[in-house]
mmCIF file of C-alpha atoms and ligand atoms in Angstrom:
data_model
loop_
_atom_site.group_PDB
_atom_site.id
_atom_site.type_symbol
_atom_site.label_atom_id
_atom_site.label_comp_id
_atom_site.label_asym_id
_atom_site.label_seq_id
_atom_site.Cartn_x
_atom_site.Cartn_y
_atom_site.Cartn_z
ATOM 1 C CA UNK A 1 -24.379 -42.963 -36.466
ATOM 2 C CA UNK A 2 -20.714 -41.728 -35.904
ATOM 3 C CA UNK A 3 -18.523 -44.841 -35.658
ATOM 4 C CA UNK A 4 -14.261 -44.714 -35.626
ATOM 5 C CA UNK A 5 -13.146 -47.195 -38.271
ATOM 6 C CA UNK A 6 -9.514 -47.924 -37.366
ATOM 7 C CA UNK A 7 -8.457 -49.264 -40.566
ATOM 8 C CA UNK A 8 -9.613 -50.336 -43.898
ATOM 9 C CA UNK A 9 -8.184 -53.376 -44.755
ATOM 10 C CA UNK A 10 -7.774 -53.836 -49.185
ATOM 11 C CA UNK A 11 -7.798 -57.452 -50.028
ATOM 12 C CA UNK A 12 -6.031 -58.280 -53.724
ATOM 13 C CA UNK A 13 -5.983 -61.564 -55.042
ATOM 14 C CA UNK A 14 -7.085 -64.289 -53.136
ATOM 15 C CA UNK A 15 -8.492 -61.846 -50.281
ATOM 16 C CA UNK A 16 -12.329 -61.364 -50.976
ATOM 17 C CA UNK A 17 -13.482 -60.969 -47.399
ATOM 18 C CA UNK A 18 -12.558 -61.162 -44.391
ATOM 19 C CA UNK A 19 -14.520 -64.101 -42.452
ATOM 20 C CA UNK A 20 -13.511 -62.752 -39.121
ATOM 21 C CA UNK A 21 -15.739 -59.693 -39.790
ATOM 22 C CA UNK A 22 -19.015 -59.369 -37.323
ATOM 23 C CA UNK A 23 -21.762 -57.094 -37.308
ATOM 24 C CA UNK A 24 -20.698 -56.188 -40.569
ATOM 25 C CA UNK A 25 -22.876 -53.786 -42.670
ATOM 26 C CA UNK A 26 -22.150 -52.810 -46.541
ATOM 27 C CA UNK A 27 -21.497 -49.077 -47.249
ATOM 28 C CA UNK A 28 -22.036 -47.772 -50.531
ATOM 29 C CA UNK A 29 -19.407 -48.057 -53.052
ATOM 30 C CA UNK A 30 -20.801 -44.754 -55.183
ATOM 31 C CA UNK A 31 -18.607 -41.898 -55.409
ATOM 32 C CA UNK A 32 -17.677 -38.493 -57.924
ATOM 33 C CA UNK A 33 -15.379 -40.929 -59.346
ATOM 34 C CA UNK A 34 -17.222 -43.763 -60.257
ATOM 35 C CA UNK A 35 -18.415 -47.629 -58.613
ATOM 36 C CA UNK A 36 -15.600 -48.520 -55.718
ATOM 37 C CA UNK A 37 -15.016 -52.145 -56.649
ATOM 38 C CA UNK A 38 -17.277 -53.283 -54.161
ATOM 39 C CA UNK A 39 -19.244 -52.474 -51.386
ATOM 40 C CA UNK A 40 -17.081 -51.347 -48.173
ATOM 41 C CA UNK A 41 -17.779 -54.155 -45.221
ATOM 42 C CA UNK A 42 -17.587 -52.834 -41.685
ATOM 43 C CA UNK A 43 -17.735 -54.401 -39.364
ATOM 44 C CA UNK A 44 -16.006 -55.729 -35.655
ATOM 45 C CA UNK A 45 -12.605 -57.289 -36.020
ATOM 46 C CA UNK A 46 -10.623 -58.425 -32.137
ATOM 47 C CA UNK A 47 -12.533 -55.798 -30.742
ATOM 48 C CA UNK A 48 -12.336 -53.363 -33.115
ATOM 49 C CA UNK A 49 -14.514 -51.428 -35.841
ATOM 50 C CA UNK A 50 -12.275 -52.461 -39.507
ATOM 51 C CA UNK A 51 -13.519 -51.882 -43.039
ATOM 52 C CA UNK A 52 -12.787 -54.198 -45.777
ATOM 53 C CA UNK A 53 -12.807 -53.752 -49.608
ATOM 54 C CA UNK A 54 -12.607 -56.638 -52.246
ATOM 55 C CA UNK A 55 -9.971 -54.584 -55.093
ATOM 56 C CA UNK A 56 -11.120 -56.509 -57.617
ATOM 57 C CA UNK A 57 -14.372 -56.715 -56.527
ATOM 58 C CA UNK A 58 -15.834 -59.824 -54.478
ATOM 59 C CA UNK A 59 -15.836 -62.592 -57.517
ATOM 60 C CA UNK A 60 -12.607 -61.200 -59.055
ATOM 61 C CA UNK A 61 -14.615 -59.695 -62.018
ATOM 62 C CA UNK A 62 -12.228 -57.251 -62.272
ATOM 63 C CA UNK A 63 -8.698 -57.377 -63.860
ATOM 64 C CA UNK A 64 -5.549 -54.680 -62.204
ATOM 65 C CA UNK A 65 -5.969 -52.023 -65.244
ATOM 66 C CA UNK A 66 -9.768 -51.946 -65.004
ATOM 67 C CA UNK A 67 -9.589 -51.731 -60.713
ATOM 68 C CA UNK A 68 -11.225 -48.212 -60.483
ATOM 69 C CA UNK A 69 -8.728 -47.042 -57.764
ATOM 70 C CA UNK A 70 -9.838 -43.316 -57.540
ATOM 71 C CA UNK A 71 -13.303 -44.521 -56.986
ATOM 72 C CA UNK A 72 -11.924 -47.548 -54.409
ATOM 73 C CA UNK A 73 -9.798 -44.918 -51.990
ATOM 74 C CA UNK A 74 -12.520 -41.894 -52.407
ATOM 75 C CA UNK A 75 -15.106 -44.659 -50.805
ATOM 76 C CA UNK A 76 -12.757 -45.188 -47.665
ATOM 77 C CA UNK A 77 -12.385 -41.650 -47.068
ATOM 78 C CA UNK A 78 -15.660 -40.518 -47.619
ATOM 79 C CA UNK A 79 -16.556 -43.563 -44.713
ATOM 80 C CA UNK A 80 -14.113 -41.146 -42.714
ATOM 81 C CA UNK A 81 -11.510 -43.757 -42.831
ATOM 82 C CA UNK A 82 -7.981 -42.765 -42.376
ATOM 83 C CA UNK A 83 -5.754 -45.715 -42.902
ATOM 84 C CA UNK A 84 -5.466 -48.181 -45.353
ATOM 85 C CA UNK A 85 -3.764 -51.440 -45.104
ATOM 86 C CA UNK A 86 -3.232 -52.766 -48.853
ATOM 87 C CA UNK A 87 -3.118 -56.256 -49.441
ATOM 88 C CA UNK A 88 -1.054 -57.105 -52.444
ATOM 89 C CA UNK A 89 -0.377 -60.878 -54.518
ATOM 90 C CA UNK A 90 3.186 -60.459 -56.061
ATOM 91 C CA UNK A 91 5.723 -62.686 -57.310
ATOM 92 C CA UNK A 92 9.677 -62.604 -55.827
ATOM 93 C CA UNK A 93 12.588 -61.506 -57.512
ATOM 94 C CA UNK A 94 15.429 -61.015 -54.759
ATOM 95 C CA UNK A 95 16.340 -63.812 -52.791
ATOM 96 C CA UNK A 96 14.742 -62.431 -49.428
ATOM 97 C CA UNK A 97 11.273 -62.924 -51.480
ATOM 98 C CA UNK A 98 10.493 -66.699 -52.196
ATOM 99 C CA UNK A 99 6.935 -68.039 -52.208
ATOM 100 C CA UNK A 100 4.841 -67.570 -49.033
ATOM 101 C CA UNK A 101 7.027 -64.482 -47.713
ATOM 102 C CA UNK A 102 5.140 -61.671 -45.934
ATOM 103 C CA UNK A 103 6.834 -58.425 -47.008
ATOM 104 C CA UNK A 104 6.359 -54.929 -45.988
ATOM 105 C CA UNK A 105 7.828 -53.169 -49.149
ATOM 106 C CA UNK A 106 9.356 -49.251 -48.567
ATOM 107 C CA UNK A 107 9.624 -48.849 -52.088
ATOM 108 C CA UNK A 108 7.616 -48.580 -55.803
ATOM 109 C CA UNK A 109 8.420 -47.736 -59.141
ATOM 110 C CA UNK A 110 5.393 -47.762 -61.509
ATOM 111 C CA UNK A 111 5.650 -49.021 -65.260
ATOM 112 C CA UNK A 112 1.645 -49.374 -65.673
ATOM 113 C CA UNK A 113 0.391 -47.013 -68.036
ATOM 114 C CA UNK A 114 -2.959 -45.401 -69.265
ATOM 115 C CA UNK A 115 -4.329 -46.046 -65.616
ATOM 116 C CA UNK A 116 -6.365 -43.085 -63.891
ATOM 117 C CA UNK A 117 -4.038 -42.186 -61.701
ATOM 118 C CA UNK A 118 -4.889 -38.784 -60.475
ATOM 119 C CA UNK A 119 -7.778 -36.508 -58.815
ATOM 120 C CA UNK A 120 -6.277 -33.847 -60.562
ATOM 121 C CA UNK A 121 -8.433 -33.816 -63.509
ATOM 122 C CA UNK A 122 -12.282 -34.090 -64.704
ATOM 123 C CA UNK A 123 -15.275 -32.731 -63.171
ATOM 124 C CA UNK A 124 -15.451 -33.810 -59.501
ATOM 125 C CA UNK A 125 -11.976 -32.336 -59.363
ATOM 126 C CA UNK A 126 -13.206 -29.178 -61.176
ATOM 127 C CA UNK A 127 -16.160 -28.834 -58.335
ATOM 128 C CA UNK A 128 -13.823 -29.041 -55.854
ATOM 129 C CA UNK A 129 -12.143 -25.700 -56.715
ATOM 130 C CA UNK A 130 -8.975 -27.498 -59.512
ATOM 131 C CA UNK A 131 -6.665 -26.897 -57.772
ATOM 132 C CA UNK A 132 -3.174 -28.801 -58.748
ATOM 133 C CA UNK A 133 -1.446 -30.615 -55.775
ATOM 134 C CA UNK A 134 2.082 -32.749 -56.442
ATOM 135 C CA UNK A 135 1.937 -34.775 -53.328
ATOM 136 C CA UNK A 136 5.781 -35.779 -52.561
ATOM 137 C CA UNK A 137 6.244 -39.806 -52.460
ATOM 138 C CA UNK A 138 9.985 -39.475 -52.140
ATOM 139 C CA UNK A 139 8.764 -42.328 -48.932
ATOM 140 C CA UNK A 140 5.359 -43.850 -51.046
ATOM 141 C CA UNK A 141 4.128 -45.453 -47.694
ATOM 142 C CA UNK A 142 3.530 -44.286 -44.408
ATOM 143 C CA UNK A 143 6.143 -44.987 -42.250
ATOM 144 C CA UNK A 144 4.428 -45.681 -38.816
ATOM 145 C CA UNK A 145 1.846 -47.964 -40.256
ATOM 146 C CA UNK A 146 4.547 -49.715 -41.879
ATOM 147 C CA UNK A 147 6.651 -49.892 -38.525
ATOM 148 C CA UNK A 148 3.171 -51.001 -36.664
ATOM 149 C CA UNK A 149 2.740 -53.882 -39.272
ATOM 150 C CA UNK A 150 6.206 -55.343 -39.079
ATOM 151 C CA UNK A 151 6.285 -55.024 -34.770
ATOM 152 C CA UNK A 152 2.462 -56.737 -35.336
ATOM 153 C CA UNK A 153 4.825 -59.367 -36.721
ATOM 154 C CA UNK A 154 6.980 -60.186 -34.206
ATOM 155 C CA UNK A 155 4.893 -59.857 -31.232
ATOM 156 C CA UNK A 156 2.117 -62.512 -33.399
ATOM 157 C CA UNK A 157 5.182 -64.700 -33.826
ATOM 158 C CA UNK A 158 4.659 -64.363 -38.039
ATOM 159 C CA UNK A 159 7.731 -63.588 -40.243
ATOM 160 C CA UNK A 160 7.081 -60.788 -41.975
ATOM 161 C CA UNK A 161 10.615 -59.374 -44.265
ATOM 162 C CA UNK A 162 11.323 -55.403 -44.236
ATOM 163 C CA UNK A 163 11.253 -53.065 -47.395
ATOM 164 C CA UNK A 164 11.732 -54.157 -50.566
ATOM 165 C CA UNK A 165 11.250 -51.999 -54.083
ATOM 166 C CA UNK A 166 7.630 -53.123 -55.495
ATOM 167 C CA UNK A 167 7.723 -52.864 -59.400
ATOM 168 C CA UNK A 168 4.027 -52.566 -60.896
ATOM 169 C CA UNK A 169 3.363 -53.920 -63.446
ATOM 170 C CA UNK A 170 0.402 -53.408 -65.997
ATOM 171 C CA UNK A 171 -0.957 -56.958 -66.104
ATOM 172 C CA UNK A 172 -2.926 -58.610 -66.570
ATOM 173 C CA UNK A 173 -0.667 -60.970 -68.268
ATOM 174 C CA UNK A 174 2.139 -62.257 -66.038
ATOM 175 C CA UNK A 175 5.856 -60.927 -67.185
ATOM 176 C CA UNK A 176 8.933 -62.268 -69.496
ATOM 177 C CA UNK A 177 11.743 -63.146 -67.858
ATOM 178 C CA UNK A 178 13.381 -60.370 -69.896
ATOM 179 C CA UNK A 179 10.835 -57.609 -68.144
ATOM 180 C CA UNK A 180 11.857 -59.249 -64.995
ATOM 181 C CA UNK A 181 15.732 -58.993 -65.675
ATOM 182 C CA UNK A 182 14.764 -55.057 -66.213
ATOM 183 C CA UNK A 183 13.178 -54.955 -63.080
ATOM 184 C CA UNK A 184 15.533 -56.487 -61.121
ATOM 185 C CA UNK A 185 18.250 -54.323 -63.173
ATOM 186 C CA UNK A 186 16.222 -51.554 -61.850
ATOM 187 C CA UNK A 187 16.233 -52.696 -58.077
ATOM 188 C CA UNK A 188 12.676 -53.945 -57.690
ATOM 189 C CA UNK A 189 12.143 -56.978 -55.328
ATOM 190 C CA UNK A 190 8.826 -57.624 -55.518
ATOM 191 C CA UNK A 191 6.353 -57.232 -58.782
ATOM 192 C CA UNK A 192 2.993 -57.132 -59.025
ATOM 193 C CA UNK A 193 -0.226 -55.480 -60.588
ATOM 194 C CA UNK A 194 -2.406 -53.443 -58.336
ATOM 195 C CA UNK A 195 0.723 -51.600 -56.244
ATOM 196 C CA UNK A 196 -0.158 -48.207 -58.308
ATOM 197 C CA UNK A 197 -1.783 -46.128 -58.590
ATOM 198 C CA UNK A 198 -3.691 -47.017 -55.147
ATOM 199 C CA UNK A 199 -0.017 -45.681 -53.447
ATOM 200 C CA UNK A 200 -0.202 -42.524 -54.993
ATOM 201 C CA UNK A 201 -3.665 -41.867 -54.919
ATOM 202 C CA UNK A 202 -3.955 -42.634 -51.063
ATOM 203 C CA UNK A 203 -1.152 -39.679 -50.846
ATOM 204 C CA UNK A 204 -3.273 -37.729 -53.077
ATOM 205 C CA UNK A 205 -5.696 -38.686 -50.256
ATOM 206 C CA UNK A 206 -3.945 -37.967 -47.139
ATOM 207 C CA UNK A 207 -4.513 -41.429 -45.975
ATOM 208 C CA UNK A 208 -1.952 -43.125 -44.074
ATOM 209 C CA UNK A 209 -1.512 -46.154 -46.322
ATOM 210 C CA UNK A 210 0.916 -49.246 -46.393
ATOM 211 C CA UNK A 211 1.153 -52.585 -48.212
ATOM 212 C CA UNK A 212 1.623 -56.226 -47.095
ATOM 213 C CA UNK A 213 2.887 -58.058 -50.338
ATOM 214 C CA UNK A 214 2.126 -61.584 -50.304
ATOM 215 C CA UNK A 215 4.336 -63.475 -52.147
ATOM 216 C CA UNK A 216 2.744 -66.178 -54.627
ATOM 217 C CA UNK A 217 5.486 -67.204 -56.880
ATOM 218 C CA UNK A 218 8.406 -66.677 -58.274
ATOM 219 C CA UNK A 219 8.809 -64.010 -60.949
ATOM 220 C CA UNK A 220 9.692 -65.082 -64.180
ATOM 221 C CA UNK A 221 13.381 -66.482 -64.184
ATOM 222 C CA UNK A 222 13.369 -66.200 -60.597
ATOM 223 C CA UNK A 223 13.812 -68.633 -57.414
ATOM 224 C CA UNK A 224 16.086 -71.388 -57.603
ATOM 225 C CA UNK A 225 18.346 -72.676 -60.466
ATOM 226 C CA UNK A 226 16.313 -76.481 -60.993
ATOM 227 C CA UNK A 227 12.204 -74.319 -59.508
ATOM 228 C CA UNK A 228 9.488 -72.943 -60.875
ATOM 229 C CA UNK A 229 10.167 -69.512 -62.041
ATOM 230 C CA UNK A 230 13.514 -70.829 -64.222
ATOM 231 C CA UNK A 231 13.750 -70.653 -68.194
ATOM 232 C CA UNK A 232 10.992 -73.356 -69.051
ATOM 233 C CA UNK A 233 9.161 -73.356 -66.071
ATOM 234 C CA UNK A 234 5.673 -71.796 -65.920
ATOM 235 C CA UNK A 235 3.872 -70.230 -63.413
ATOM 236 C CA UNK A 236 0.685 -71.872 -62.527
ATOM 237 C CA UNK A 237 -2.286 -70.302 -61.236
ATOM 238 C CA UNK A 238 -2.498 -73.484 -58.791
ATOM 239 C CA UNK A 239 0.581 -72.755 -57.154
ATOM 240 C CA UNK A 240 0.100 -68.688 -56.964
ATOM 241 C CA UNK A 241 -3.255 -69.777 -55.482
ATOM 242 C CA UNK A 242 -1.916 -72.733 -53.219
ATOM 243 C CA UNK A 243 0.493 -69.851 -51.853
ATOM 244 C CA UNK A 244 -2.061 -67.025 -51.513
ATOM 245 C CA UNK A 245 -3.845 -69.445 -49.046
ATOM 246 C CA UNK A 246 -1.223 -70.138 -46.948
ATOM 247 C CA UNK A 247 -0.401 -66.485 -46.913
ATOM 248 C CA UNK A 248 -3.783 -65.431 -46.274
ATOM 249 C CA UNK A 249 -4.386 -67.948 -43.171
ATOM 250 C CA UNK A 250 -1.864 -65.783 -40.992
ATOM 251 C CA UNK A 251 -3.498 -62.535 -41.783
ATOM 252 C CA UNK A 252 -6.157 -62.266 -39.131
ATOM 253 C CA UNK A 253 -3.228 -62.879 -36.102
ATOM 254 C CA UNK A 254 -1.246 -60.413 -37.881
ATOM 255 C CA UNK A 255 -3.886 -58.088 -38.274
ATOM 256 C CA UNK A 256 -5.509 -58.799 -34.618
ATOM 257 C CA UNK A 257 -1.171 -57.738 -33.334
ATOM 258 C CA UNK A 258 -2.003 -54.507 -35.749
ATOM 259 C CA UNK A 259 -5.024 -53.304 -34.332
ATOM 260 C CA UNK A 260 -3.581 -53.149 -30.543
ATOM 261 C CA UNK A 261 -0.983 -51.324 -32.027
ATOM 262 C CA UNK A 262 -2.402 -48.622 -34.113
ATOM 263 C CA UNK A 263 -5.728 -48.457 -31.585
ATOM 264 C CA UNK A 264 -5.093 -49.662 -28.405
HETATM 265 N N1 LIG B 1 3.853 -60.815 -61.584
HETATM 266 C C1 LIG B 1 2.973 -59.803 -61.409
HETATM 267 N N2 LIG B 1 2.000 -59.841 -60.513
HETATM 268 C C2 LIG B 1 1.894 -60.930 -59.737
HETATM 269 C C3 LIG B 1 2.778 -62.015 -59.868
HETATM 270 C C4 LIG B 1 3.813 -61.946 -60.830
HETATM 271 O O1 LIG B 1 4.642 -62.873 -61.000
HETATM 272 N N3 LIG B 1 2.391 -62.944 -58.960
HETATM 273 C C5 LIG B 1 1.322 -62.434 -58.298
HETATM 274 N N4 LIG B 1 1.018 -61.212 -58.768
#
């Protein structure tokens, strides 16, 4: 059965599914690369066919340096999807970025390390001819499904902030506010865990790809001078969870503005 999926929709932390989802029906997650974190879920979303993809896997058995990415993005493409929507927890280090912000970030820098980050290497890459690609990510997301998120924004009447530099992080430990100082030293806005190498990989890809960063905290040393975030002041996974819902609860009218913009 040929079917045109109009976007696959990555959920991070505290996105497992998407409830609104009908008529679903689970794709396989196998591919040359390994398990996808989960099955794919498509299904009918406001009228539309949308896939959806649990990054670290439905019960959150899986931590940000074990999420096999190659594996996740390969799945979605080999479904003959062409556009991913990312959903990504983070924590706020500029102002702009306090808890419960919606961001749409135009930027990345990536300090993870040891990650598979490439389909540049191993055997499926080797049956597929080897050959060496350096995708450019001088712009690391797509900048019409980025402009189609934030105008799903304001026409669903949901505050959603513009750019921003995404710092990921290796996890899955949270930060020190010294690491944070660097990254804020280094412009980043936003951090979190699971930003790369998905970005990079989706490039590798040729999927049109873009991220809505959900803030759930501050960073460490972030936010203001007497909150959580400050020198003595931890970060609970109550309150990054507390915030993830409330973040989460505006997605489907977001994504319902989305999908009369990208497939009317
Ligand atoms: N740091 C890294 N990743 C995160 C954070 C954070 O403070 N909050 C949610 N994801």
């Amino acid at each position: 059965m040929s079917e045109t999926i109009a976007l696959a929709v990555i959920g991070g932390t505290g996105l497992y599914r998407l409830a609104a989802l009908t008529d679903a029906r689970a794709l396989s997650a196998s591919t040359p690369w390994g398990e996808a974190s989960a099955p794919i879920h498509v299904g009918d979303f406001a009228g539309h066919r949308i896939a959806f993809l649990a990054r670290h896997g439905e019960g959150h058995s899986l931590p940000p340096h074990l999420v096999n990415y190659r594996a996740n993005l390969w799945a979605l493409k080999q479904a003959g999807i062409g556009r991913v929507l990312a959903v990504n927890a983070v924590g706020g280090i500029g102002e702009r970025f306090g808890p419960r912000v919606l961001a749409v970030p135009d930027q990345i820098i990536d300090y993870t390390w040891g990650r598979l980050g490439t389909y540049c290497e191993g055997d499926a890459w080797q049956a597929q001819g080897g050959e060496v690609v350096h995708v450019d990510m001088t712009e690391p997301y797509t900048a019409s499904l980025r402009a189609a998120i934030l105008a799903a924004g304001r026409e669903s009447g949901i505050a959603v902030v513009d750019g921003g530099c995404y710092g990921a992080t290796q996890g899955p430990r949270l930060e020190t506010r010294a690491e944070i100082a660097r990254l804020r030293r280094d412009g980043c806005d936003l951090v979190g865990m699971t930003g790369m190498p998905e970005a990079a990989l989706a490039r590798e890809l040729g999927l049109e790809y873009a991220s809505l960063a959900l803030v759930a905290n501050w960073a460490a040393g972030c936010g203001p001078a007497t909150g959580a975030g400050q020198a003595g002041a931890e970060i609970t996974m109550d309150e990054v969870l507390a915030n993830l819902d409330h973040t989460t609860a505006q997605l489907p009218a977001l994504l319902r503005a989305l999908l009369g913009k990208i497939a009317p």
